[in-house]
Coordinates of C-alpha atoms in Angstrom, one line a residue:
X897 CA -0.1 0.1 -0.6
X898 CA 2.8 2.4 1.1
X899 CA 4.6 1.6 -2.6
X900 CA 1.1 2.2 -4.4
X901 CA 0.9 5.9 -2.6
X902 CA 4.3 6.6 -3.4
X903 CA 4.0 6.0 -6.9
X904 CA 0.8 8.1 -7.0
X905 CA 3.0 11.1 -5.2
X906 CA 5.9 10.5 -8.2
X907 CA 3.1 10.6 -11.2
X908 CA 1.5 13.7 -9.5
X909 CA 5.3 15.7 -8.7
X910 CA 5.5 14.7 -12.8
X911 CA 2.4 16.4 -13.5
X912 CA 3.1 19.5 -11.6
X913 CA 7.0 20.0 -12.3
X914 CA 8.0 17.9 -15.6
X915 CA 10.1 20.4 -17.7
X916 CA 8.1 22.3 -20.3
X917 CA 9.6 21.0 -23.4
X918 CA 9.2 22.8 -27.0
X919 CA 8.5 19.2 -28.5
X920 CA 5.9 18.7 -26.5
X921 CA 2.5 19.1 -28.5
X922 CA 0.8 21.2 -25.8
X923 CA 3.4 24.2 -26.1
X924 CA 2.7 24.6 -29.7
X925 CA -1.5 25.7 -28.6
X926 CA 0.1 28.0 -25.9
X927 CA -3.0 28.2 -24.2
X928 CA -3.4 28.3 -20.4
X929 CA -6.3 28.3 -17.6
X930 CA -6.5 30.1 -14.5
X931 CA -8.3 28.2 -11.9
X932 CA -8.9 29.6 -7.9
X933 CA -9.6 27.5 -4.7
X934 CA -10.4 28.9 -1.5
X935 CA -9.2 27.5 2.3
X936 CA -11.4 25.8 3.9
X937 CA -12.6 26.6 6.9
X938 CA -12.3 23.2 8.9
X939 CA -10.0 21.5 11.7
X940 CA -8.7 19.4 9.1
X941 CA -7.9 22.4 6.3
X942 CA -7.8 21.4 2.4
X943 CA -9.4 23.3 -0.2
X944 CA -12.7 24.9 -1.2
X945 CA -13.0 25.0 -5.1
X946 CA -14.7 27.8 -6.8
X947 CA -17.9 26.7 -9.0
X948 CA -15.5 27.0 -12.2
X949 CA -12.8 24.8 -10.5
X950 CA -15.0 22.4 -9.6
X951 CA -16.9 21.9 -12.8
X952 CA -13.9 21.5 -14.5
X953 CA -12.5 18.9 -11.9
X954 CA -15.9 17.3 -12.5
X955 CA -14.9 17.3 -16.1
X956 CA -12.0 15.1 -15.2
X957 CA -13.8 12.8 -12.5
X958 CA -11.9 14.2 -9.8
X959 CA -8.2 14.0 -11.1
X960 CA -7.0 17.7 -10.7
X961 CA -8.6 17.4 -6.7
X962 CA -6.9 14.7 -6.3
X963 CA -3.7 16.1 -7.8
X964 CA -4.0 19.2 -5.0
X965 CA -4.5 16.7 -2.0
X966 CA -1.0 15.1 -2.8
X967 CA 0.8 18.3 -4.3
X968 CA -0.8 21.2 -2.1
X969 CA -3.2 20.2 1.1
X970 CA -3.1 23.7 2.0
X971 CA -2.8 26.0 -0.8
X972 CA -2.1 29.7 0.7
X973 CA -3.3 32.9 -0.7
X974 CA -1.3 34.0 -3.9
X975 CA 0.2 30.9 -4.0
X976 CA 0.2 29.0 -7.4
X977 CA 0.4 25.1 -8.3
X978 CA 1.0 24.4 -12.0
X979 CA -0.7 21.4 -13.7
X980 CA 0.2 20.3 -17.2
X981 CA -0.9 18.0 -19.7
X982 CA -4.4 17.0 -17.4
X983 CA -6.6 18.9 -20.0
X984 CA -6.8 18.2 -24.0
X985 CA -7.9 22.0 -24.4
X986 CA -5.8 23.7 -21.3
X987 CA -2.1 22.2 -21.8
X988 CA -1.2 24.4 -18.8
X989 CA -3.5 25.1 -15.7
X990 CA -2.8 27.1 -12.8
X991 CA -4.3 27.1 -9.7
X992 CA -4.3 29.7 -7.3
X993 CA -5.0 29.9 -3.8
X994 CA -7.8 32.6 -3.1
X995 CA -7.4 32.8 0.8
X996 CA -10.3 32.3 2.9
X997 CA -13.7 32.0 1.4
X998 CA -15.6 34.1 4.1
X999 CA -13.2 37.2 3.7
X1000 CA -14.8 40.6 2.8
X1001 CA -14.9 44.2 3.6
X1002 CA -12.8 45.2 6.5
X1003 CA -13.7 48.8 7.7
X1004 CA -10.3 49.2 9.8
X1005 CA -8.5 48.6 6.4
X1006 CA -11.1 50.2 4.4
X1007 CA -11.0 47.5 1.5
X1008 CA -12.7 44.5 0.4
X1009 CA -10.3 41.6 1.5
X1010 CA -11.9 39.2 -1.0
X1011 CA -11.1 41.3 -4.0
X1012 CA -8.2 42.1 -3.1
X1013 CA -7.2 38.2 -2.6
X1014 CA -8.7 37.3 -6.4
X1015 CA -6.6 40.5 -7.7
X1016 CA -3.6 38.9 -6.4
X1017 CA -4.3 35.4 -6.5
X1018 CA -5.3 35.6 -10.9
X1019 CA -2.4 37.7 -11.6
X1020 CA 0.0 35.4 -9.6
X1021 CA -1.3 32.9 -12.3
X1022 CA -1.4 34.8 -15.3
X1023 CA 2.3 35.8 -14.7
X1024 CA 3.3 32.5 -14.2
X1025 CA 1.8 31.0 -17.6
X1026 CA 3.4 34.0 -19.4
X1027 CA 6.7 33.0 -18.1
X1028 CA 6.0 29.6 -19.5
X1029 CA 5.3 31.7 -22.9
X1030 CA 1.8 30.8 -23.1
X1031 CA -0.3 33.5 -25.1
X1032 CA -3.8 32.7 -24.6
X1033 CA -5.6 32.3 -20.6
X1034 CA -8.9 31.7 -19.9
X1035 CA -9.7 33.2 -16.2
X1036 CA -12.1 31.9 -13.4
X1037 CA -14.3 34.4 -12.5
X1038 CA -13.5 33.3 -9.1
X1039 CA -16.8 34.8 -7.7
X1040 CA -16.2 38.5 -8.7
X1041 CA -15.5 39.1 -12.6
X1042 CA -14.2 42.5 -12.3
X1043 CA -11.6 41.8 -10.0
X1044 CA -10.4 38.7 -11.6
X1045 CA -10.3 40.9 -15.0
X1046 CA -8.2 43.7 -13.1
X1047 CA -5.6 41.1 -11.4
X1048 CA -5.2 39.3 -14.9
X1049 CA -4.7 42.6 -17.0
X1050 CA -3.0 44.6 -14.2
X1051 CA -0.6 41.8 -13.2
X1052 CA 0.5 40.8 -17.2
X1053 CA 1.6 44.1 -17.7
X1054 CA 5.3 45.4 -18.3
X1055 CA 7.1 48.2 -19.9
X1056 CA 9.5 46.2 -22.4
X1057 CA 8.9 48.5 -25.9
X1058 CA 12.4 49.5 -25.4
X1059 CA 13.8 45.9 -25.1
X1060 CA 14.8 43.5 -28.0
X1061 CA 13.5 40.8 -25.8
X1062 CA 9.8 41.1 -24.6
X1063 CA 7.4 39.1 -22.6
X1064 CA 5.1 36.9 -24.3
X1065 CA 2.2 38.9 -25.6
X1066 CA -1.3 37.3 -23.6
X1067 CA -4.9 37.9 -24.2
X1068 CA -7.3 36.9 -21.8
X1069 CA -10.7 35.5 -21.7
X1070 CA -13.2 34.5 -18.9
X1071 CA -13.5 31.1 -18.3
X1072 CA -16.7 29.7 -17.5
X1073 CA -19.0 32.5 -16.6
X1074 CA -22.0 34.4 -17.5
X1075 CA -20.3 37.6 -15.9
X1076 CA -19.3 39.0 -19.1
X1077 CA -20.0 42.6 -18.6
X1078 CA -18.2 42.8 -15.3
X1079 CA -15.1 41.2 -16.8
X1080 CA -15.1 43.6 -19.8
X1081 CA -15.7 46.3 -17.3
X1082 CA -12.9 45.1 -15.1
X1083 CA -10.5 44.8 -18.3
X1084 CA -11.2 48.7 -19.0
X1085 CA -10.5 49.6 -15.8
X1086 CA -7.4 47.7 -15.4
X1087 CA -6.2 48.8 -18.9
X1088 CA -7.0 53.1 -17.9
X1089 CA -4.1 52.0 -15.0
X1090 CA -1.9 50.2 -17.6
X1091 CA -2.4 53.3 -19.7
X1092 CA -0.7 55.5 -16.9
X1093 CA 1.6 53.2 -16.0
X1094 CA 3.0 53.3 -19.2
X1095 CA 3.1 56.8 -19.5
X1096 CA 5.0 57.1 -15.9
X1097 CA 7.6 54.2 -17.0
X1098 CA 8.8 55.9 -20.3
X1099 CA 12.1 57.4 -20.3
X1100 CA 11.9 61.3 -20.2
X1101 CA 13.4 61.6 -23.6
X1102 CA 10.4 59.8 -25.2
X1103 CA 7.8 61.0 -23.1
X1104 CA 8.5 64.9 -23.4
X1105 CA 5.6 67.9 -22.8
X1106 CA 4.7 67.5 -26.5
X1107 CA 4.8 63.8 -27.1
X1108 CA 3.0 63.1 -24.2
X1109 CA 0.0 65.3 -25.2
X1110 CA 0.2 64.3 -28.5
X1111 CA 0.1 60.3 -26.7
X1112 CA -3.4 61.3 -24.9
X1113 CA -4.7 62.9 -28.4
X1114 CA -4.0 59.5 -30.1
X1115 CA -5.4 57.1 -27.1
X1116 CA -8.6 59.4 -27.0
X1117 CA -9.2 59.3 -30.6
X1118 CA -11.8 56.5 -30.6
X1119 CA -13.8 58.5 -28.3
X1120 CA -13.5 61.8 -30.4
X1121 CA -17.5 62.0 -30.6
X1122 CA -17.3 62.9 -26.7
X1123 CA -13.9 64.1 -25.9
X1124 CA -12.4 67.6 -27.1
X1125 CA -8.7 67.6 -26.6
X1126 CA -7.1 71.6 -26.5
X1127 CA -3.4 71.8 -26.5
X1128 CA -2.5 74.9 -25.5
X1129 CA 1.0 76.7 -26.4
X1130 CA 3.5 79.0 -24.6
X1131 CA 1.7 81.7 -26.2
X1132 CA -1.8 81.2 -24.4
X1133 CA 0.2 80.3 -21.2
X1134 CA 1.4 83.5 -21.6
X1135 CA -2.0 85.2 -22.4
X1136 CA -3.6 83.8 -19.4
X1137 CA -0.8 85.2 -17.1
X1138 CA 0.1 81.9 -15.7
X1139 CA 3.7 83.2 -14.2
X1140 CA 3.9 80.5 -11.5
X1141 CA 3.9 77.9 -14.2
X1142 CA 6.2 79.5 -16.9
X1143 CA 8.8 79.9 -14.1
X1144 CA 9.1 76.3 -13.7
X1145 CA 9.1 75.7 -17.8
X1146 CA 11.5 78.2 -18.6
X1147 CA 14.9 76.4 -17.5
X1148 CA 14.0 73.9 -20.2
X1149 CA 14.6 73.5 -23.8
X1150 CA 11.2 71.9 -24.2
X1151 CA 8.4 74.0 -24.7
X1152 CA 5.4 73.9 -22.3
X1153 CA 2.0 72.5 -23.2
X1154 CA -1.4 73.0 -21.1
X1155 CA -3.7 70.3 -21.9
X1156 CA -7.5 70.7 -21.5
X1157 CA -9.8 67.7 -21.6
X1158 CA -13.2 67.9 -22.1
X1159 CA -15.3 64.7 -21.9
X1160 CA -19.3 65.4 -22.3
X1161 CA -20.4 61.9 -21.3
X1162 CA -23.8 64.0 -20.0
X1163 CA -25.2 66.3 -22.6
X1164 CA -27.3 67.8 -20.2
X1165 CA -26.1 71.4 -19.6
X1166 CA -27.5 71.3 -16.1
X1167 CA -24.8 68.8 -14.9
X1168 CA -21.8 70.8 -13.8
X1169 CA -18.4 69.2 -14.7
X1170 CA -16.0 67.1 -12.4
X1171 CA -12.4 68.5 -12.8
X1172 CA -9.5 66.9 -12.7
X1173 CA -6.4 68.5 -12.5
X1174 CA -2.7 66.5 -12.8
X1175 CA 0.8 67.4 -12.3
X1176 CA 2.6 67.2 -15.3
X1177 CA 6.2 67.4 -14.9
X1178 CA 8.0 65.2 -17.5
X1179 CA 11.0 65.0 -15.9
X1180 CA 12.2 66.9 -12.7
X1181 CA 15.9 67.5 -12.2
X1182 CA 14.9 70.1 -9.3
X1183 CA 16.0 72.9 -11.3
X1184 CA 18.6 75.3 -10.1
X1185 CA 18.2 73.2 -6.4
X1186 CA 19.0 70.3 -8.0
X1187 CA 18.0 66.9 -6.8
X1188 CA 20.9 64.2 -5.7
X1189 CA 21.8 61.9 -8.2
X1190 CA 20.7 58.6 -6.5
X1191 CA 17.1 57.6 -8.1
X1192 CA 16.7 61.0 -10.1
X1193 CA 15.9 58.5 -12.9
X1194 CA 12.7 57.8 -11.2
X1195 CA 11.6 61.7 -12.5
X1196 CA 10.7 60.7 -14.9
X1197 CA 7.4 59.8 -13.6
X1198 CA 6.9 62.9 -11.8
X1199 CA 4.2 63.3 -14.6
X1200 CA 2.1 60.6 -12.6
X1201 CA -0.8 62.8 -11.8
X1202 CA -1.4 64.4 -15.4
X1203 CA -0.7 60.3 -16.2
X1204 CA -3.6 59.3 -13.9
X1205 CA -5.9 61.9 -14.9
X1206 CA -5.7 61.5 -18.6
X1207 CA -5.7 57.7 -18.2
X1208 CA -8.9 58.1 -15.9
X1209 CA -11.0 60.6 -18.7
X1210 CA -10.0 57.8 -21.2
X1211 CA -11.3 55.2 -19.2
X1212 CA -14.4 57.5 -18.4
X1213 CA -15.1 57.7 -21.9
X1214 CA -14.5 53.8 -22.8
X1215 CA -16.9 52.9 -20.3
X1216 CA -19.2 55.7 -21.8
X1217 CA -20.2 56.9 -18.3
X1218 CA -22.8 59.5 -18.1
X1219 CA -21.1 62.6 -16.5
X1220 CA -18.7 65.0 -17.5
X1221 CA -15.4 65.8 -16.9
X1222 CA -13.1 68.3 -17.4
X1223 CA -9.3 67.2 -17.1
X1224 CA -6.2 69.8 -17.1
X1225 CA -2.2 68.7 -16.7
X1226 CA 0.1 71.9 -17.5
X1227 CA 3.0 70.0 -19.0
X1228 CA 6.8 70.8 -18.6
X1229 CA 10.4 69.8 -17.6
X1230 CA 12.0 71.2 -14.6
X1231 CA 15.4 72.0 -15.5
X1232 CA 18.7 74.3 -14.4
X1233 CA 19.9 76.5 -17.0
X1234 CA 20.9 80.5 -17.5
X1235 CA 17.1 81.2 -18.1
X1236 CA 16.0 79.0 -15.1
X1237 CA 14.3 80.6 -12.1
X1238 CA 16.5 81.1 -9.5
X1239 CA 16.3 80.5 -5.6
X1240 CA 14.8 84.1 -4.2
X1241 CA 12.8 84.7 -7.2
X1242 CA 9.1 86.2 -7.4
X1243 CA 7.1 85.4 -9.6
X1244 CA 3.2 86.0 -10.3
X1245 CA 0.9 83.5 -10.8
X1246 CA -2.7 84.0 -12.9
X1247 CA -4.7 85.3 -10.0
X1248 CA -2.5 88.0 -9.0
X1249 CA -0.7 86.6 -6.0
X1250 CA 2.9 87.0 -6.0
X1251 CA 5.0 83.6 -5.1
X1252 CA 8.7 83.8 -3.9
X1253 CA 10.3 80.8 -4.9
X1254 CA 12.9 79.8 -2.6
X1255 CA 13.0 76.1 -3.7
X1256 CA 13.0 75.3 -7.5
X1257 CA 12.5 71.6 -6.2
X1258 CA 9.1 72.6 -4.8
X1259 CA 7.9 73.0 -8.6
X1260 CA 4.7 71.2 -8.5
X1261 CA 2.9 73.4 -6.5
X1262 CA 3.6 76.4 -8.8
X1263 CA 1.8 74.5 -12.1
X1264 CA -1.4 73.1 -9.7
X1265 CA -1.5 77.0 -8.6
X1266 CA -2.0 78.2 -12.2
X1267 CA -3.9 75.0 -13.6
X1268 CA -6.5 75.5 -10.4
X1269 CA -6.6 79.4 -10.8
X1270 CA -7.8 78.4 -14.7
X1271 CA -9.7 75.2 -13.5
X1272 CA -12.1 78.0 -11.6
X1273 CA -13.2 79.8 -14.6
X1274 CA -15.2 76.7 -16.2
X1275 CA -17.5 76.7 -13.0
X1276 CA -16.7 72.7 -12.0
X1277 CA -19.0 70.9 -9.7
X1278 CA -15.9 69.9 -7.4
X1279 CA -11.9 69.7 -8.5
X1280 CA -9.3 67.0 -7.4
X1281 CA -5.9 67.5 -8.3
X1282 CA -3.6 64.5 -8.4
X1283 CA 0.3 65.2 -8.0
X1284 CA 3.4 63.6 -7.0
X1285 CA 3.9 66.4 -4.9
X1286 CA 6.0 65.9 -1.6
X1287 CA 8.6 63.5 -0.5
X1288 CA 7.1 63.9 2.9
X1289 CA 3.7 62.2 2.1
X1290 CA 5.9 59.1 0.9
X1291 CA 7.7 59.7 4.8
X1292 CA 4.2 60.1 6.3
X1293 CA 2.4 57.0 4.6
X1294 CA 4.8 55.3 1.9
X1295 CA 3.0 52.9 -0.4
X1296 CA 0.1 52.3 1.9
X1297 CA -2.2 54.6 0.6
X1298 CA -2.4 58.2 -1.4
X1299 CA -2.7 61.1 1.0
X1300 CA -5.6 63.3 0.7
X1301 CA -6.2 67.0 1.5
X1302 CA -9.9 68.4 1.3
X1303 CA -11.9 70.9 2.0
X1304 CA -15.4 68.9 1.8
X1305 CA -16.8 66.1 3.7
X1306 CA -18.7 65.2 0.7
X1307 CA -15.8 64.5 -1.2
X1308 CA -13.5 63.0 0.8
X1309 CA -16.8 60.5 1.5
X1310 CA -17.1 59.9 -2.2
X1311 CA -13.3 59.1 -2.6
X1312 CA -13.1 57.2 0.3
X1313 CA -16.1 55.2 -1.2
X1314 CA -14.4 54.6 -4.3
X1315 CA -11.4 53.5 -3.0
X1316 CA -12.6 50.8 -0.9
X1317 CA -14.4 49.5 -4.4
X1318 CA -10.6 49.2 -5.9
X1319 CA -8.8 48.4 -3.0
X1320 CA -6.6 51.4 -3.9
X1321 CA -6.3 52.9 -0.6
X1322 CA -6.9 56.8 0.2
X1323 CA -6.1 58.3 3.5
X1324 CA -7.6 62.0 4.9
X1325 CA -4.7 64.3 5.8
X1326 CA -5.1 67.5 7.9
X1327 CA -5.6 70.9 6.7
X1328 CA -4.6 73.1 9.9
X1329 CA -4.6 76.8 9.7
X1330 CA -0.7 76.1 11.2
X1331 CA 0.4 75.9 7.7
X1332 CA -1.1 78.0 5.9
X1333 CA 0.4 80.7 8.3
X1334 CA 3.6 79.1 7.1
X1335 CA 3.3 79.6 3.5
X1336 CA 1.6 83.0 3.8
X1337 CA 5.0 84.1 6.5
X1338 CA 6.9 85.5 3.4
X1339 CA 9.5 88.5 3.1
X1340 CA 9.2 89.4 -0.5
X1341 CA 5.9 88.3 -1.7
X1342 CA 2.6 87.0 -1.1
X1343 CA 3.4 83.3 -0.4
X1344 CA 6.7 81.6 -0.1
X1345 CA 6.5 78.1 -2.1
X1346 CA 8.4 75.8 0.8
X1347 CA 6.9 77.4 3.6
X1348 CA 8.6 78.9 6.6
X1349 CA 10.2 75.4 7.8
X1350 CA 10.3 73.5 4.9
X1351 CA 10.9 70.2 6.5
X1352 CA 8.1 70.3 9.1
X1353 CA 4.9 68.8 7.7
X1354 CA 5.9 69.2 4.1
X1355 CA 2.9 67.7 2.9
X1356 CA 0.9 69.9 4.8
X1357 CA 2.3 73.0 3.6
X1358 CA 2.1 72.3 0.0
X1359 CA -1.4 71.4 0.4
X1360 CA -1.9 74.7 2.3
X1361 CA 0.3 76.6 -0.6
X1362 CA -2.7 74.6 -3.2
X1363 CA -5.6 75.8 -0.8
X1364 CA -4.4 80.0 -1.7
X1365 CA -5.7 79.1 -4.8
X1366 CA -8.7 77.6 -4.3
X1367 CA -12.4 79.0 -3.5
X1368 CA -14.5 76.2 -4.8
X1369 CA -16.3 74.5 -2.4
X1370 CA -15.4 70.8 -3.3
X1371 CA -11.8 70.3 -3.4
X1372 CA -9.7 67.9 -2.7
X1373 CA -5.7 67.5 -3.5
X1374 CA -4.0 64.3 -3.8
X1375 CA -0.6 63.5 -2.9
X1376 CA 0.5 60.6 -4.7
X1377 CA 4.3 60.6 -4.2
X1378 CA 4.2 57.4 -2.2
X1379 CA 2.3 55.4 -4.5
X1380 CA 4.3 56.4 -7.5
X1381 CA 5.9 53.3 -7.6
X1382 CA 5.8 49.6 -6.7
X1383 CA 8.3 46.8 -5.7
X1384 CA 5.8 44.4 -4.1
X1385 CA 3.5 46.5 -1.7
X1386 CA 0.5 45.6 -4.0
X1387 CA 0.9 41.9 -5.2
X1388 CA -0.6 42.1 -8.5
X1389 CA 1.0 44.6 -9.9
X1390 CA 4.9 44.2 -11.1
X1391 CA 7.9 46.3 -10.0
X1392 CA 7.7 49.4 -11.2
X1393 CA 5.5 52.7 -11.7
X1394 CA 2.5 51.8 -10.5
X1395 CA -0.3 53.9 -12.1
X1396 CA -2.3 54.5 -8.8
X1397 CA -4.8 55.8 -8.2
X1398 CA -6.2 56.1 -12.0
X1399 CA -9.0 53.1 -10.9
X1400 CA -10.1 55.1 -7.9
X1401 CA -10.7 58.2 -10.0
X1402 CA -12.6 56.0 -12.3
X1403 CA -14.5 54.7 -9.7
X1404 CA -15.2 57.8 -8.5
X1405 CA -16.3 59.5 -11.5
X1406 CA -18.8 56.4 -11.8
X1407 CA -20.5 56.6 -8.7
X1408 CA -21.3 60.4 -9.2
X1409 CA -22.7 59.5 -12.8
X1410 CA -24.8 57.1 -11.1
X1411 CA -25.9 58.9 -7.9
X1412 CA -26.7 62.2 -10.5

């Protein structure tokens, strides 16, 4: 009897671990399947199959569940087992651990653990199959087709446009479920975040202000009947008297662009637009206040705010959301040169306020100041600006959440609710009057761009500076410096630029559309 069991285990190991040979017929098909299993909530442990996995197992007369018992009696959350040649239609089958089936929304963390587990598991399964050069993957919905789609599409993204050797291009498809609409919605959400990742990851000599604007215009072309694109030139920026924006751009050979998008998803003129404003510094050297050379290459993603804002509007158009959105993206480089703004210079913003620029590396708030002034002239319902603004935000929250500074409880509640759906958390930060005094206590001008005590509460000081250019009753500033890149903090994203919080912005816009 003992010898029989050893023979069965050896067979299972062969099924699971044998080399992937190019001579085998199943490689030629390059087709795979991702199936989910939950941990059982019993003393004996074991696994609980999803509906799709149970049907698949039944079609094999229980062979899959038998192999799972032998190979992995307790498949943990996010872990994967690969089985080869057990089904003629799917030469490669990845079984992924979904964690405990009774997990759900966690109020303390403000996210749905079950959705996150599904994203994590599906991403892990798809990535392993991609490494095996599988080019078409069918995916179990695992009980939530939208989350499964997001996990698949986000997990498969990699930036290899400039490499000779590229990862296998993979198409995905829903397996054994009628929730096709939810799957498609998840794909669109994830593709929107991937667009932001693509822009943020690209080298700064490939994504200049002009090429950024051209790329967005190209991506939005399929929805041209609902979206108007305006690429404002340097001459227009000067006409608007955006002296703060121009003070950042003047040190670079690349001309600035003020990108303006109008998505008209609700032709009813009675509905005021949601306004999204994104910081668009396509490379930030720090200007005359030059940054340390270490990790300066990451400053190609200092246009992450503009990338997430523009990607969100393209996603809203793809979803045909019945809401009006205006997107503003002041685009420029921040470079040192003989023309660059010098520490101590005083510049004048669009609203006439003067600003003493004591640190040219605090440039994001300068370009946003003029963008916010201009945005008010378009009569928005609410204003949300997004920016990789301060290293202090990274120190405060790290990659755990986006910091939100807002003057509106209603707006905070909407953003918080949206982030609970996407799993991309936000955290409310203080807007104390104390910080306002720091930026208004200035020797030469109305405002100082770094405040009286630049190292203390830096993220709060930056928010207080922006607030000086806001009169709208519903305004929120999202500081995304901490969530700009991903190491292993979000398990369903590979290492690199994250594209966060694109899906949260889309979910927020969708909630406004549905609430009226």
